[in-house]
PDB file of C-alpha atoms in Angstrom:
ATOM      1  CA  UNK A  35      -4.348 -73.228 104.290  1.00 48.00           C
ATOM      2  CA  UNK A  36      -5.765 -75.535 101.926  1.00 60.00           C
ATOM      3  CA  UNK A  37      -3.959 -78.281 100.410  1.00 76.00           C
ATOM      4  CA  UNK A  38      -4.318 -78.690  96.814  1.00 77.00           C
ATOM      5  CA  UNK A  39      -4.622 -81.672  94.461  1.00 70.00           C
ATOM      6  CA  UNK A  40      -4.043 -81.326  90.612  1.00 78.00           C
ATOM      7  CA  UNK A  41      -6.173 -83.612  88.844  1.00 75.00           C
ATOM      8  CA  UNK A  42      -7.526 -84.139  85.298  1.00 77.00           C
ATOM      9  CA  UNK A  43     -11.309 -82.993  84.760  1.00 75.00           C
ATOM     10  CA  UNK A  44     -13.731 -85.862  84.267  1.00 75.00           C
ATOM     11  CA  UNK A  45     -17.162 -84.799  83.639  1.00 73.00           C
ATOM     12  CA  UNK A  46     -19.171 -86.873  85.840  1.00 72.00           C
ATOM     13  CA  UNK A  47     -16.695 -87.856  88.341  1.00 75.00           C
ATOM     14  CA  UNK A  48     -14.594 -84.627  89.248  1.00 74.00           C
ATOM     15  CA  UNK A  49     -17.920 -82.483  90.443  1.00 74.00           C
ATOM     16  CA  UNK A  50     -18.658 -85.415  93.275  1.00 75.00           C
ATOM     17  CA  UNK A  51     -15.072 -86.032  93.956  1.00 73.00           C
ATOM     18  CA  UNK A  52     -14.701 -81.954  94.227  1.00 75.00           C
ATOM     19  CA  UNK A  53     -17.525 -82.148  96.981  1.00 76.00           C
ATOM     20  CA  UNK A  54     -16.134 -84.843  99.368  1.00 76.00           C
ATOM     21  CA  UNK A  55     -12.631 -83.483  98.914  1.00 76.00           C
ATOM     22  CA  UNK A  56     -13.677 -80.206 100.161  1.00 78.00           C
ATOM     23  CA  UNK A  57     -15.482 -81.698 103.317  1.00 79.00           C
ATOM     24  CA  UNK A  58     -11.988 -82.607 104.248  1.00 76.00           C
ATOM     25  CA  UNK A  59     -10.304 -79.349 103.781  1.00 77.00           C
ATOM     26  CA  UNK A  60      -8.703 -79.924 100.424  1.00 79.00           C
ATOM     27  CA  UNK A  61      -9.233 -77.938  97.010  1.00 79.00           C
ATOM     28  CA  UNK A  62      -8.959 -79.344  93.523  1.00 78.00           C
ATOM     29  CA  UNK A  63      -7.334 -77.630  90.602  1.00 80.00           C
ATOM     30  CA  UNK A  64      -8.307 -79.067  87.286  1.00 76.00           C
ATOM     31  CA  UNK A  65      -5.883 -79.524  84.445  1.00 77.00           C
ATOM     32  CA  UNK A  66      -7.089 -80.635  80.888  1.00 74.00           C
ATOM     33  CA  UNK A  67      -6.015 -83.921  79.855  1.00 70.00           C
ATOM     34  CA  UNK A  68      -5.883 -82.935  76.197  1.00 71.00           C
ATOM     35  CA  UNK A  69      -3.254 -80.192  75.892  1.00 71.00           C
ATOM     36  CA  UNK A  70      -2.744 -78.798  72.299  1.00 72.00           C
ATOM     37  CA  UNK A  71       1.136 -79.649  72.941  1.00 70.00           C
ATOM     38  CA  UNK A  72      -0.095 -83.618  72.140  1.00 70.00           C
ATOM     39  CA  UNK A  73      -1.564 -82.752  68.914  1.00 73.00           C
ATOM     40  CA  UNK A  74       0.478 -79.554  67.442  1.00 75.00           C
ATOM     41  CA  UNK A  75       4.247 -80.432  67.222  1.00 72.00           C
ATOM     42  CA  UNK A  76       6.358 -77.374  66.151  1.00 73.00           C
ATOM     43  CA  UNK A  77       9.795 -78.127  65.088  1.00 75.00           C
ATOM     44  CA  UNK A  78      12.234 -76.259  62.666  1.00 76.00           C
ATOM     45  CA  UNK A  79      12.980 -77.612  59.572  1.00 80.00           C
ATOM     46  CA  UNK A  80      16.151 -79.545  59.590  1.00 85.00           C
ATOM     47  CA  UNK A  81      19.205 -77.806  58.393  1.00 88.00           C
ATOM     48  CA  UNK A  82      21.386 -79.090  55.451  1.00 93.00           C
ATOM     49  CA  UNK A  83      24.376 -80.391  56.777  1.00 94.00           C
ATOM     50  CA  UNK A  84      26.718 -78.422  54.523  1.00 95.00           C
ATOM     51  CA  UNK A  85      24.655 -75.222  55.920  1.00 96.00           C
ATOM     52  CA  UNK A  86      25.753 -75.584  59.537  1.00 96.00           C
ATOM     53  CA  UNK A  87      27.892 -73.367  61.074  1.00 97.00           C
ATOM     54  CA  UNK A  88      30.226 -73.538  64.434  1.00 97.00           C
ATOM     55  CA  UNK A  89      31.283 -76.863  63.628  1.00 98.00           C
ATOM     56  CA  UNK A  90      34.055 -79.118  63.951  1.00 97.00           C
ATOM     57  CA  UNK A  91      34.482 -81.087  60.707  1.00 98.00           C
ATOM     58  CA  UNK A  92      36.471 -83.982  59.212  1.00 97.00           C
ATOM     59  CA  UNK A  93      37.553 -84.432  55.557  1.00 97.00           C
ATOM     60  CA  UNK A  94      38.397 -87.871  54.446  1.00 97.00           C
ATOM     61  CA  UNK A  95      40.945 -89.209  51.770  1.00 97.00           C
ATOM     62  CA  UNK A  96      39.269 -91.345  49.281  1.00 96.00           C
ATOM     63  CA  UNK A  97      42.250 -93.411  48.823  1.00 96.00           C
ATOM     64  CA  UNK A  98      44.049 -94.038  52.174  1.00 96.00           C
ATOM     65  CA  UNK A  99      43.270 -93.480  55.886  1.00 95.00           C
ATOM     66  CA  UNK A 100      44.169 -89.918  55.782  1.00 96.00           C
ATOM     67  CA  UNK A 101      42.230 -87.398  57.150  1.00 96.00           C
ATOM     68  CA  UNK A 102      41.897 -83.583  57.920  1.00 97.00           C
ATOM     69  CA  UNK A 103      40.174 -82.108  61.009  1.00 96.00           C
ATOM     70  CA  UNK A 104      39.037 -78.561  61.342  1.00 96.00           C
ATOM     71  CA  UNK A 105      36.778 -75.953  62.715  1.00 97.00           C
ATOM     72  CA  UNK A 106      34.679 -73.122  61.393  1.00 97.00           C
ATOM     73  CA  UNK A 107      32.536 -70.499  62.309  1.00 97.00           C
ATOM     74  CA  UNK A 108      31.088 -69.949  58.947  1.00 97.00           C
ATOM     75  CA  UNK A 109      29.043 -72.258  56.800  1.00 97.00           C
ATOM     76  CA  UNK A 110      30.596 -75.694  56.629  1.00 98.00           C
ATOM     77  CA  UNK A 111      30.007 -75.359  52.742  1.00 97.00           C
ATOM     78  CA  UNK A 112      32.035 -72.252  52.557  1.00 97.00           C
ATOM     79  CA  UNK A 113      35.006 -73.797  54.240  1.00 96.00           C
ATOM     80  CA  UNK A 114      35.207 -76.428  52.026  1.00 96.00           C
ATOM     81  CA  UNK A 115      35.044 -74.802  49.125  1.00 95.00           C
ATOM     82  CA  UNK A 116      38.050 -73.042  50.259  1.00 95.00           C
ATOM     83  CA  UNK A 117      39.881 -76.018  50.938  1.00 94.00           C
ATOM     84  CA  UNK A 118      38.953 -77.172  47.296  1.00 94.00           C
ATOM     85  CA  UNK A 119      39.949 -74.191  45.743  1.00 92.00           C
ATOM     86  CA  UNK A 120      43.231 -74.348  47.684  1.00 91.00           C
ATOM     87  CA  UNK A 121      44.007 -77.468  45.913  1.00 87.00           C
ATOM     88  CA  UNK A 122      43.925 -75.546  42.385  1.00 83.00           C
ATOM     89  CA  UNK A 123      45.803 -72.521  43.287  1.00 84.00           C
ATOM     90  CA  UNK A 124      49.129 -71.854  41.648  1.00 76.00           C
ATOM     91  CA  UNK A 125      51.098 -69.726  44.339  1.00 79.00           C
ATOM     92  CA  UNK A 126      51.490 -69.195  48.130  1.00 82.00           C
ATOM     93  CA  UNK A 127      51.972 -71.888  50.387  1.00 86.00           C
ATOM     94  CA  UNK A 128      49.730 -75.000  50.005  1.00 89.00           C
ATOM     95  CA  UNK A 129      47.423 -76.447  52.837  1.00 91.00           C
ATOM     96  CA  UNK A 130      48.189 -79.859  54.211  1.00 94.00           C
ATOM     97  CA  UNK A 131      45.290 -80.992  52.054  1.00 95.00           C
ATOM     98  CA  UNK A 132      46.739 -79.828  48.926  1.00 93.00           C
ATOM     99  CA  UNK A 133      50.111 -81.298  49.794  1.00 93.00           C
ATOM    100  CA  UNK A 134      48.559 -84.607  50.342  1.00 95.00           C
ATOM    101  CA  UNK A 135      46.846 -84.188  47.101  1.00 93.00           C
ATOM    102  CA  UNK A 136      50.314 -83.168  45.268  1.00 91.00           C
ATOM    103  CA  UNK A 137      52.228 -85.801  47.051  1.00 93.00           C
ATOM    104  CA  UNK A 138      50.285 -88.858  46.482  1.00 95.00           C
ATOM    105  CA  UNK A 139      47.378 -87.840  43.884  1.00 94.00           C
ATOM    106  CA  UNK A 140      44.602 -88.645  45.862  1.00 95.00           C
ATOM    107  CA  UNK A 141      40.930 -87.312  46.401  1.00 95.00           C
ATOM    108  CA  UNK A 142      38.810 -86.193  49.267  1.00 96.00           C
ATOM    109  CA  UNK A 143      35.487 -87.157  50.148  1.00 97.00           C
ATOM    110  CA  UNK A 144      34.193 -83.601  49.392  1.00 96.00           C
ATOM    111  CA  UNK A 145      30.478 -84.849  49.266  1.00 94.00           C
ATOM    112  CA  UNK A 146      30.794 -86.681  52.797  1.00 96.00           C
ATOM    113  CA  UNK A 147      32.281 -84.357  54.968  1.00 97.00           C
ATOM    114  CA  UNK A 148      31.677 -85.466  58.528  1.00 97.00           C
ATOM    115  CA  UNK A 149      30.507 -83.084  61.285  1.00 97.00           C
ATOM    116  CA  UNK A 150      32.194 -83.933  64.402  1.00 96.00           C
ATOM    117  CA  UNK A 151      30.693 -81.451  67.112  1.00 95.00           C
ATOM    118  CA  UNK A 152      28.755 -78.074  66.799  1.00 96.00           C
ATOM    119  CA  UNK A 153      29.758 -75.458  69.342  1.00 95.00           C
ATOM    120  CA  UNK A 154      29.304 -71.724  69.251  1.00 95.00           C
ATOM    121  CA  UNK A 155      32.018 -70.993  71.476  1.00 94.00           C
ATOM    122  CA  UNK A 156      35.352 -70.465  69.819  1.00 95.00           C
ATOM    123  CA  UNK A 157      37.342 -71.773  72.573  1.00 91.00           C
ATOM    124  CA  UNK A 158      35.305 -74.767  72.849  1.00 92.00           C
ATOM    125  CA  UNK A 159      35.522 -75.318  69.252  1.00 93.00           C
ATOM    126  CA  UNK A 160      39.305 -75.168  69.544  1.00 91.00           C
ATOM    127  CA  UNK A 161      39.312 -77.775  72.502  1.00 88.00           C
ATOM    128  CA  UNK A 162      37.201 -80.161  70.242  1.00 90.00           C
ATOM    129  CA  UNK A 163      39.154 -79.642  67.308  1.00 92.00           C
ATOM    130  CA  UNK A 164      42.373 -80.485  69.121  1.00 89.00           C
ATOM    131  CA  UNK A 165      40.922 -83.547  70.828  1.00 88.00           C
ATOM    132  CA  UNK A 166      39.492 -84.697  67.393  1.00 90.00           C
ATOM    133  CA  UNK A 167      42.708 -84.484  65.675  1.00 90.00           C
ATOM    134  CA  UNK A 168      44.573 -86.493  68.539  1.00 85.00           C
ATOM    135  CA  UNK A 169      42.011 -89.367  68.026  1.00 85.00           C
ATOM    136  CA  UNK A 170      42.807 -89.555  63.997  1.00 87.00           C
ATOM    137  CA  UNK A 171      44.519 -92.467  62.775  1.00 86.00           C
ATOM    138  CA  UNK A 172      46.353 -90.675  60.024  1.00 93.00           C
ATOM    139  CA  UNK A 173      46.456 -87.119  60.676  1.00 92.00           C
ATOM    140  CA  UNK A 174      46.963 -84.596  57.842  1.00 95.00           C
ATOM    141  CA  UNK A 175      46.937 -81.840  60.745  1.00 92.00           C
ATOM    142  CA  UNK A 176      49.958 -80.273  61.463  1.00 85.00           C
ATOM    143  CA  UNK A 177      51.602 -80.965  64.931  1.00 72.00           C
ATOM    144  CA  UNK A 178      51.322 -77.389  65.962  1.00 75.00           C
ATOM    145  CA  UNK A 179      47.194 -77.670  65.901  1.00 70.00           C
ATOM    146  CA  UNK A 180      47.328 -79.589  69.040  1.00 73.00           C
ATOM    147  CA  UNK A 181      50.230 -77.596  71.056  1.00 73.00           C
ATOM    148  CA  UNK A 182      47.965 -76.820  73.856  1.00 74.00           C
ATOM    149  CA  UNK A 183      46.271 -80.096  74.345  1.00 73.00           C
ATOM    150  CA  UNK A 184      48.748 -81.943  76.660  1.00 75.00           C
ATOM    151  CA  UNK A 185      49.687 -85.569  75.792  1.00 75.00           C
ATOM    152  CA  UNK A 186      48.920 -86.646  79.377  1.00 76.00           C
ATOM    153  CA  UNK A 187      45.208 -86.347  78.330  1.00 72.00           C
ATOM    154  CA  UNK A 188      45.675 -89.002  75.531  1.00 71.00           C
ATOM    155  CA  UNK A 189      45.051 -92.277  77.817  1.00 74.00           C
ATOM    156  CA  UNK A 190      41.884 -90.434  78.979  1.00 75.00           C
ATOM    157  CA  UNK A 191      40.572 -89.669  75.457  1.00 70.00           C
ATOM    158  CA  UNK A 192      41.277 -93.148  74.315  1.00 69.00           C
ATOM    159  CA  UNK A 193      38.653 -94.434  76.762  1.00 69.00           C
ATOM    160  CA  UNK A 194      36.125 -92.661  75.094  1.00 66.00           C
ATOM    161  CA  UNK A 195      35.687 -93.283  71.843  1.00 60.00           C
ATOM    162  CA  UNK A 196      33.071 -90.920  70.516  1.00 54.00           C
ATOM    163  CA  UNK A 197      33.386 -87.822  72.572  1.00 47.00           C
TER     164      UNK A 197
END
C-alpha cells in the first residue's frame, strides 16, 4: 500500500518532487494553499442583547446593592417589560422587584440588564439561576428559588467567581 503525503501545491517544485517521491513508493496528494475560507468569513449578525432567548439574567437596583436574578425562555425584552409592568399594577401580589420599589422608592437599571448565562435546556437554566442567586451580595429573590441547591455547594461556588 502506498504511503501518502499531503502537501501544498507549488507550481515548479511539486512536479519534480512528485517524481522523486514516486520512486520510493510514496504518493502525494495536493491541497490548495489559498482556500476560500481564508478570504470569506461567514458570520451571523450579532443579536441585540434584549433579543436573546433562553437566558439567566440579572436586574440591579440603581440605589443600593440589591439585585434580582431570573431566567426566561422568551426574549429578554419580553420578560423585563413584564417586570416593569408589575411595578405599576394595582392588584395581585407584587413581585420582589415591585416590593423593593414600594418599600424603598428605589429604581432599577432597566437599560443595563445583564445576561449571566445562555442555556437552551430548561433544567440547566434553572440550575444556573440558582447558582447565580446564591452568588448575589444582596438578593431580592425569595429563598424558595434556591431550595434545590444545597448549601453544601456554597464553599465550592465561592472558589469560582465567574461561573
